[in-house]
Coordinates of C-alpha atoms and ligand atoms in Angstrom, one line a residue:
Chain A
M138 CA -12.5 6.3 31.4
F139 CA -15.6 5.6 29.0
T140 CA -18.8 7.3 29.0
E141 CA -22.0 5.5 29.0
E142 CA -22.4 6.3 25.1
Q143 CA -18.8 5.1 24.5
I144 CA -19.3 1.7 26.2
N145 CA -22.4 1.3 23.8
R146 CA -20.7 2.5 20.8
Y147 CA -17.6 0.3 21.2
S148 CA -19.5 -2.6 22.8
R149 CA -18.6 -5.0 20.2
H150 CA -14.9 -4.4 20.4
I151 CA -15.0 -4.4 24.2
L152 CA -16.4 -7.9 23.9
L153 CA -13.2 -9.2 22.0
K154 CA -10.6 -10.4 24.1
E155 CA -7.9 -9.1 21.9
V156 CA -9.6 -5.4 22.1
G157 CA -11.3 -5.0 25.6
G158 CA -11.7 -1.9 27.3
K159 CA -7.9 -1.6 27.2
G160 CA -7.7 -2.1 23.6
Q161 CA -10.7 0.5 22.9
K162 CA -8.5 3.2 24.9
K163 CA -5.4 2.4 22.8
L164 CA -7.4 3.2 19.6
L165 CA -8.9 6.2 21.1
D166 CA -5.3 7.4 22.0
G167 CA -3.9 6.2 18.5
R168 CA -3.0 8.7 15.8
V169 CA -3.1 7.2 12.2
L170 CA -2.1 9.1 9.0
V171 CA -4.0 8.4 5.8
I172 CA -2.3 9.8 2.8
G173 CA -4.8 9.9 0.0
A174 CA -8.2 10.4 0.5
G175 CA -9.6 8.5 -2.6
G176 CA -10.5 4.9 -3.7
L177 CA -8.2 3.3 -0.6
G178 CA -8.5 6.3 1.5
S179 CA -12.3 6.1 1.6
P180 CA -12.7 2.7 3.3
I181 CA -9.6 3.2 5.6
A182 CA -10.8 6.7 6.8
L183 CA -14.3 5.4 7.3
Y184 CA -13.5 2.3 9.2
L185 CA -10.8 4.1 11.5
A186 CA -13.2 6.7 12.1
A187 CA -16.0 3.8 13.1
A188 CA -13.6 1.8 15.3
G189 CA -12.7 5.1 17.3
V190 CA -9.0 6.0 16.4
G191 CA -8.9 9.0 18.1
T192 CA -6.8 11.3 15.7
I193 CA -6.7 10.5 12.0
G194 CA -4.6 12.7 9.5
L195 CA -5.8 12.9 6.1
A196 CA -3.6 14.2 3.4
D197 CA -4.7 14.9 -0.2
A198 CA -4.7 18.2 -2.4
D199 CA -7.4 16.8 -4.6
E200 CA -11.1 17.9 -5.0
V201 CA -14.0 15.4 -5.3
D202 CA -14.9 14.7 -9.1
L203 CA -17.9 13.0 -10.5
S204 CA -15.7 10.2 -11.7
N205 CA -14.4 9.4 -8.3
L206 CA -17.9 8.4 -6.8
Q207 CA -17.9 5.0 -8.6
R208 CA -15.2 3.7 -5.8
Q209 CA -14.4 6.8 -3.3
V210 CA -17.4 6.0 -1.0
I211 CA -16.6 8.6 1.4
H212 CA -17.6 11.2 -1.0
F213 CA -21.1 11.8 -2.2
T214 CA -22.7 13.6 -5.2
P215 CA -23.2 16.9 -3.5
D216 CA -19.4 16.9 -2.4
V217 CA -18.2 17.3 -6.3
G218 CA -15.9 20.3 -6.3
K219 CA -15.3 20.1 -2.6
P220 CA -11.6 19.3 -1.3
K221 CA -11.5 15.7 -0.5
V222 CA -10.1 16.0 2.8
L223 CA -12.8 18.3 4.1
S224 CA -15.6 16.0 2.3
A225 CA -14.1 13.1 4.3
K226 CA -13.7 15.1 7.5
E227 CA -17.4 15.7 7.6
K228 CA -18.3 12.2 7.0
M229 CA -16.0 10.9 9.5
E230 CA -17.1 13.3 12.5
A231 CA -20.6 12.8 11.7
M232 CA -20.1 9.1 12.0
N233 CA -18.2 9.3 15.3
P234 CA -17.6 12.6 17.4
D235 CA -14.8 10.8 19.3
V236 CA -12.4 11.4 16.4
T237 CA -10.4 14.2 15.6
V238 CA -9.8 14.4 11.9
R239 CA -6.7 16.6 10.8
P240 CA -7.1 17.6 7.1
Y241 CA -3.8 18.5 5.3
Q242 CA -4.9 19.8 1.8
T243 CA -1.6 19.3 0.0
W244 CA 0.3 16.7 -2.1
V245 CA 2.9 15.1 0.2
T246 CA 6.4 16.3 -0.9
A247 CA 10.2 15.7 0.3
D248 CA 9.7 19.2 1.9
N249 CA 6.6 18.5 3.9
I250 CA 6.2 14.7 4.7
A251 CA 8.6 14.3 7.5
D252 CA 6.8 17.1 9.3
I253 CA 3.3 15.6 8.8
V254 CA 4.4 12.0 9.5
K255 CA 6.2 12.6 12.9
D256 CA 2.8 13.4 14.6
Y257 CA 1.5 9.7 13.9
D258 CA 1.9 6.2 15.3
F259 CA 1.0 4.6 12.0
V260 CA 0.8 5.8 8.3
I261 CA -1.2 4.3 5.5
D262 CA -0.4 4.8 1.9
G263 CA -3.7 5.2 -0.2
T264 CA -1.9 7.3 -3.1
D265 CA -2.2 6.7 -6.6
N266 CA 1.2 7.4 -7.9
F267 CA 4.9 6.0 -7.7
A268 CA 6.1 9.3 -6.7
A269 CA 4.2 9.4 -3.5
K270 CA 4.5 5.5 -2.7
F271 CA 8.3 5.8 -2.9
L272 CA 8.3 9.1 -0.8
I273 CA 6.0 7.7 1.9
N274 CA 8.4 4.6 2.1
D275 CA 11.4 6.4 2.4
A276 CA 9.8 8.8 5.0
C277 CA 8.4 6.1 7.1
V278 CA 11.8 4.2 6.8
L279 CA 13.8 7.1 7.7
A280 CA 11.7 8.2 10.6
N281 CA 11.1 4.6 11.7
K282 CA 7.2 4.6 11.4
P283 CA 5.6 1.5 10.7
Y284 CA 3.1 1.9 7.5
S285 CA 0.8 -0.1 5.4
H286 CA 1.7 0.1 1.6
G287 CA -1.3 -0.5 -0.9
G288 CA -1.7 -0.4 -4.5
I289 CA -4.7 -1.3 -7.0
L290 CA -5.0 -1.3 -10.8
Q291 CA -8.2 -2.7 -12.8
F292 CA -8.9 -6.1 -10.9
D293 CA -5.7 -6.5 -9.0
G294 CA -4.3 -5.2 -5.7
Q295 CA -1.4 -5.6 -3.5
T296 CA -0.8 -4.6 0.2
M297 CA 2.1 -5.1 2.6
T298 CA 3.0 -3.7 6.0
V299 CA 6.4 -2.3 6.8
V300 CA 8.0 -2.1 9.9
P301 CA 11.4 -0.1 9.4
G302 CA 14.2 -2.2 10.7
E303 CA 12.3 -5.3 11.1
S304 CA 10.6 -6.2 7.8
A305 CA 11.1 -5.7 4.2
C306 CA 10.2 -2.1 2.7
Y307 CA 8.9 -1.3 -0.8
R308 CA 12.4 -0.6 -1.9
C309 CA 13.4 -4.1 -1.2
I310 CA 11.2 -5.2 -3.9
F311 CA 11.2 -2.1 -6.1
P312 CA 14.4 -0.3 -5.5
E313 CA 13.6 2.6 -8.1
P314 CA 10.3 3.8 -9.5
P315 CA 9.3 3.0 -12.9
P316 CA 9.6 5.7 -15.8
Q317 CA 6.4 7.7 -15.8
E318 CA 5.2 6.5 -19.0
V319 CA 5.4 2.8 -18.8
I320 CA 3.0 1.7 -15.9
P321 CA -0.8 2.4 -16.5
T322 CA -2.7 3.9 -13.8
C323 CA -6.3 3.8 -12.8
S324 CA -7.0 7.0 -14.6
Q325 CA -5.9 5.4 -17.7
A326 CA -6.5 1.7 -17.2
G327 CA -9.6 1.7 -15.1
V328 CA -10.2 0.2 -11.9
I329 CA -13.4 -2.0 -10.5
G330 CA -15.2 0.0 -7.9
V331 CA -15.2 -2.5 -5.1
L332 CA -11.4 -3.3 -5.5
P333 CA -10.1 -0.4 -3.1
G334 CA -12.8 -1.5 -0.6
V335 CA -11.2 -4.8 -0.3
L336 CA -7.5 -3.4 0.0
G337 CA -8.4 -0.5 2.0
T338 CA -10.0 -2.3 4.6
I339 CA -7.1 -4.7 4.8
Q340 CA -4.8 -1.6 5.3
A341 CA -7.1 -0.1 8.0
T342 CA -7.0 -3.6 9.8
E343 CA -3.4 -3.5 10.0
A344 CA -3.5 0.0 11.6
I345 CA -5.8 -1.1 14.2
K346 CA -3.7 -4.3 14.9
F347 CA -0.9 -2.2 15.2
L348 CA -2.3 0.2 17.7
L349 CA -3.9 -2.8 19.6
G350 CA -0.6 -4.7 19.6
A351 CA -2.9 -7.7 18.6
G352 CA -2.1 -10.5 16.2
E353 CA 0.5 -10.8 13.3
L354 CA 1.1 -7.9 10.9
L355 CA 1.4 -8.2 7.2
T356 CA 5.1 -7.9 7.4
G357 CA 7.6 -9.8 5.3
R358 CA 4.8 -11.0 3.0
L359 CA 3.3 -9.1 0.0
L360 CA -0.5 -9.9 -0.3
T361 CA -2.0 -10.0 -3.8
Y362 CA -5.6 -9.9 -4.9
N363 CA -7.5 -10.7 -8.1
A364 CA -11.0 -10.0 -7.9
L365 CA -11.6 -11.6 -11.3
R366 CA -10.4 -14.8 -10.2
M367 CA -11.3 -14.0 -6.7
R368 CA -7.9 -15.2 -5.2
F369 CA -5.6 -14.0 -2.5
R370 CA -1.8 -14.9 -2.8
E371 CA 0.9 -14.3 -0.2
I372 CA 4.5 -14.0 -1.5
A373 CA 7.3 -13.9 1.3
I374 CA 9.4 -11.1 1.1
K375 CA 12.9 -11.0 2.8
K376 CA 14.8 -7.8 3.7
N377 CA 16.9 -7.1 0.8
A378 CA 20.6 -6.6 1.8
K379 CA 21.0 -4.2 -1.6
C380 CA 17.7 -2.2 -0.7
P381 CA 18.8 1.6 -1.6
I382 CA 17.2 2.6 1.9
C383 CA 17.1 -0.1 4.4
G384 CA 19.7 -2.4 3.1
E385 CA 23.4 -2.9 4.4
S386 CA 24.9 0.5 2.6
P387 CA 22.0 2.6 1.9
T388 CA 22.3 5.1 -1.1
I389 CA 19.3 7.1 0.1
T390 CA 20.0 9.0 3.3
E391 CA 17.5 11.7 3.0
L392 CA 14.0 12.4 1.2
R393 CA 14.0 13.5 -2.4
D394 CA 11.0 13.8 -4.8
E395 CA 11.1 11.1 -7.3
V396 CA 10.8 13.5 -10.2
N397 CA 11.0 11.2 -13.0
A398 CA 7.9 9.4 -11.6
M399 CA 6.1 12.6 -10.5
N400 CA 3.3 12.7 -12.9
V401 CA 2.4 9.1 -13.2
C402 CA -1.3 9.7 -12.3
D403 CA -1.6 13.4 -12.5
L404 CA -4.9 13.5 -14.4
E405 CA -6.7 12.8 -11.2
H406 CA -9.8 11.2 -13.0
Chain B
M244 CA 12.3 -28.4 -16.3
Q245 CA 9.5 -28.0 -13.7
L246 CA 9.3 -24.6 -12.0
T247 CA 6.7 -23.1 -9.7
V248 CA 6.0 -19.9 -11.1
N249 CA 3.8 -17.2 -9.1
G250 CA 2.7 -20.4 -7.3
K251 CA 1.7 -22.5 -10.3
Q252 CA 3.7 -25.5 -11.7
T253 CA 5.1 -24.6 -14.8
S254 CA 7.1 -26.9 -17.4
I255 CA 9.5 -25.7 -19.8
A256 CA 10.4 -28.0 -22.5
D257 CA 13.9 -29.1 -23.6
Q258 CA 15.6 -26.9 -21.0
E259 CA 17.6 -28.1 -18.0
T260 CA 18.6 -24.5 -16.8
L261 CA 17.9 -21.0 -18.2
S262 CA 19.3 -17.6 -17.2
V263 CA 16.6 -15.3 -15.6
T264 CA 16.7 -13.1 -18.9
S265 CA 16.0 -16.1 -21.1
L266 CA 13.2 -17.1 -18.6
L267 CA 11.6 -13.9 -18.9
E268 CA 11.6 -14.2 -22.8
T269 CA 10.4 -17.7 -22.9
L270 CA 7.4 -17.1 -20.5
Q271 CA 6.7 -13.9 -22.4
V272 CA 6.5 -12.2 -19.1
S273 CA 5.1 -8.6 -19.3
Q274 CA 6.7 -5.5 -18.5
R275 CA 10.0 -7.3 -18.6
E276 CA 12.2 -4.1 -18.0
Y277 CA 10.4 -3.5 -14.8
V278 CA 9.4 -6.6 -13.3
T279 CA 10.9 -7.5 -10.1
V280 CA 11.8 -11.4 -10.0
E281 CA 12.1 -13.2 -6.8
L282 CA 14.0 -16.6 -7.1
N283 CA 13.6 -19.1 -4.2
G284 CA 12.7 -16.4 -1.8
E285 CA 15.4 -13.8 -2.8
I286 CA 14.8 -10.6 -4.6
L287 CA 17.3 -10.6 -7.5
D288 CA 19.2 -7.8 -8.6
R289 CA 18.2 -6.5 -12.0
A290 CA 22.1 -6.6 -13.0
D291 CA 22.1 -10.4 -12.1
F292 CA 19.2 -11.3 -14.6
D293 CA 21.7 -12.5 -17.1
G294 CA 23.9 -14.4 -14.7
A295 CA 21.3 -16.0 -12.5
T296 CA 20.1 -19.4 -13.6
V297 CA 16.9 -21.4 -12.7
K298 CA 16.8 -25.0 -12.7
S299 CA 14.2 -27.6 -11.9
G300 CA 12.2 -27.3 -8.3
D301 CA 12.9 -23.6 -8.3
A302 CA 10.2 -21.2 -7.2
V303 CA 10.0 -17.8 -9.2
E304 CA 7.8 -14.9 -8.4
F305 CA 7.3 -12.1 -10.7
L306 CA 6.4 -8.7 -8.9
Y307 CA 4.8 -6.0 -10.8
F308 CA 4.4 -2.1 -9.7
M309 CA 0.7 -1.3 -8.8
G310 CA 0.2 2.3 -8.8
G311 CA -3.2 3.2 -8.2
G312 CA -5.1 4.1 -5.1
A313 CA -6.6 7.5 -4.9
A314 CA -7.5 9.4 -8.0
Ligands
LIG214 ZN1 14.1 -1.9 1.9

């Protein structure tokens, strides 16, 4: 069962009746895939590692840039130039040796995502572009994997958990991605550094609750956050019968890359 | 008419009903071509924006793409 050190490390979890020894064991046996090791991915990966989620996959092709450090708190100044997944893996393993980090130094594509996703219990979207967001949604819906959607821009964020078959998916709200030139991204429009900390921590909470089987997931509701006005809102979202992937007559039955939205945030800074 | 728009009470003068398309114009909603509209809890098809109407007491949400996260 647990070592003396683990009992000590996870004592504040074990004290919670919603976690306990059994729940901590579920976390240690849990497998969560984090796509994007940047702003959202940083707090997600750090908190999942601290919580003792036993297997954490981390997918990102990018390298650490100086302009990332204002918000991507898992990467430090000496990491500039290093692959993000390796920089993150070092911090997570130093924080908690119970955790196995599986780095995927690649962008997710229609060709590789199904193969990556299949090994995990829960997926977290911490990406910065619509091509990836729609692809993650489609891959998770088709593979029946629960996942957490997250998006941030300037002072605003939104997140929703999707349990395929049970709750609304991202395409229930947004059937198609926007054309690439119309929606500003963080690299163009800026983002306040603390914002992904708020949203990413909520996404990590959802993964932990899912593994524990505790509480209520953020399904069927889009949680929006505005940091300037310091307001959270919840918008009820029903499954959309006309959703192109989870509706009554789906038109999307296999994965494809959203080429039109592909390069929305390809500047990386 | 009185609407609840994004959770806020909003009054629109001199109108009993409006199509969703006109509502977007009247309220000067940003990104009109890409915004998702939820009317009384139902996500509307973009093709229905001209045909669907809002009346007093309705709740409308405008939902926006938010793409950032990593880079
Ligand atoms: Zn759907």
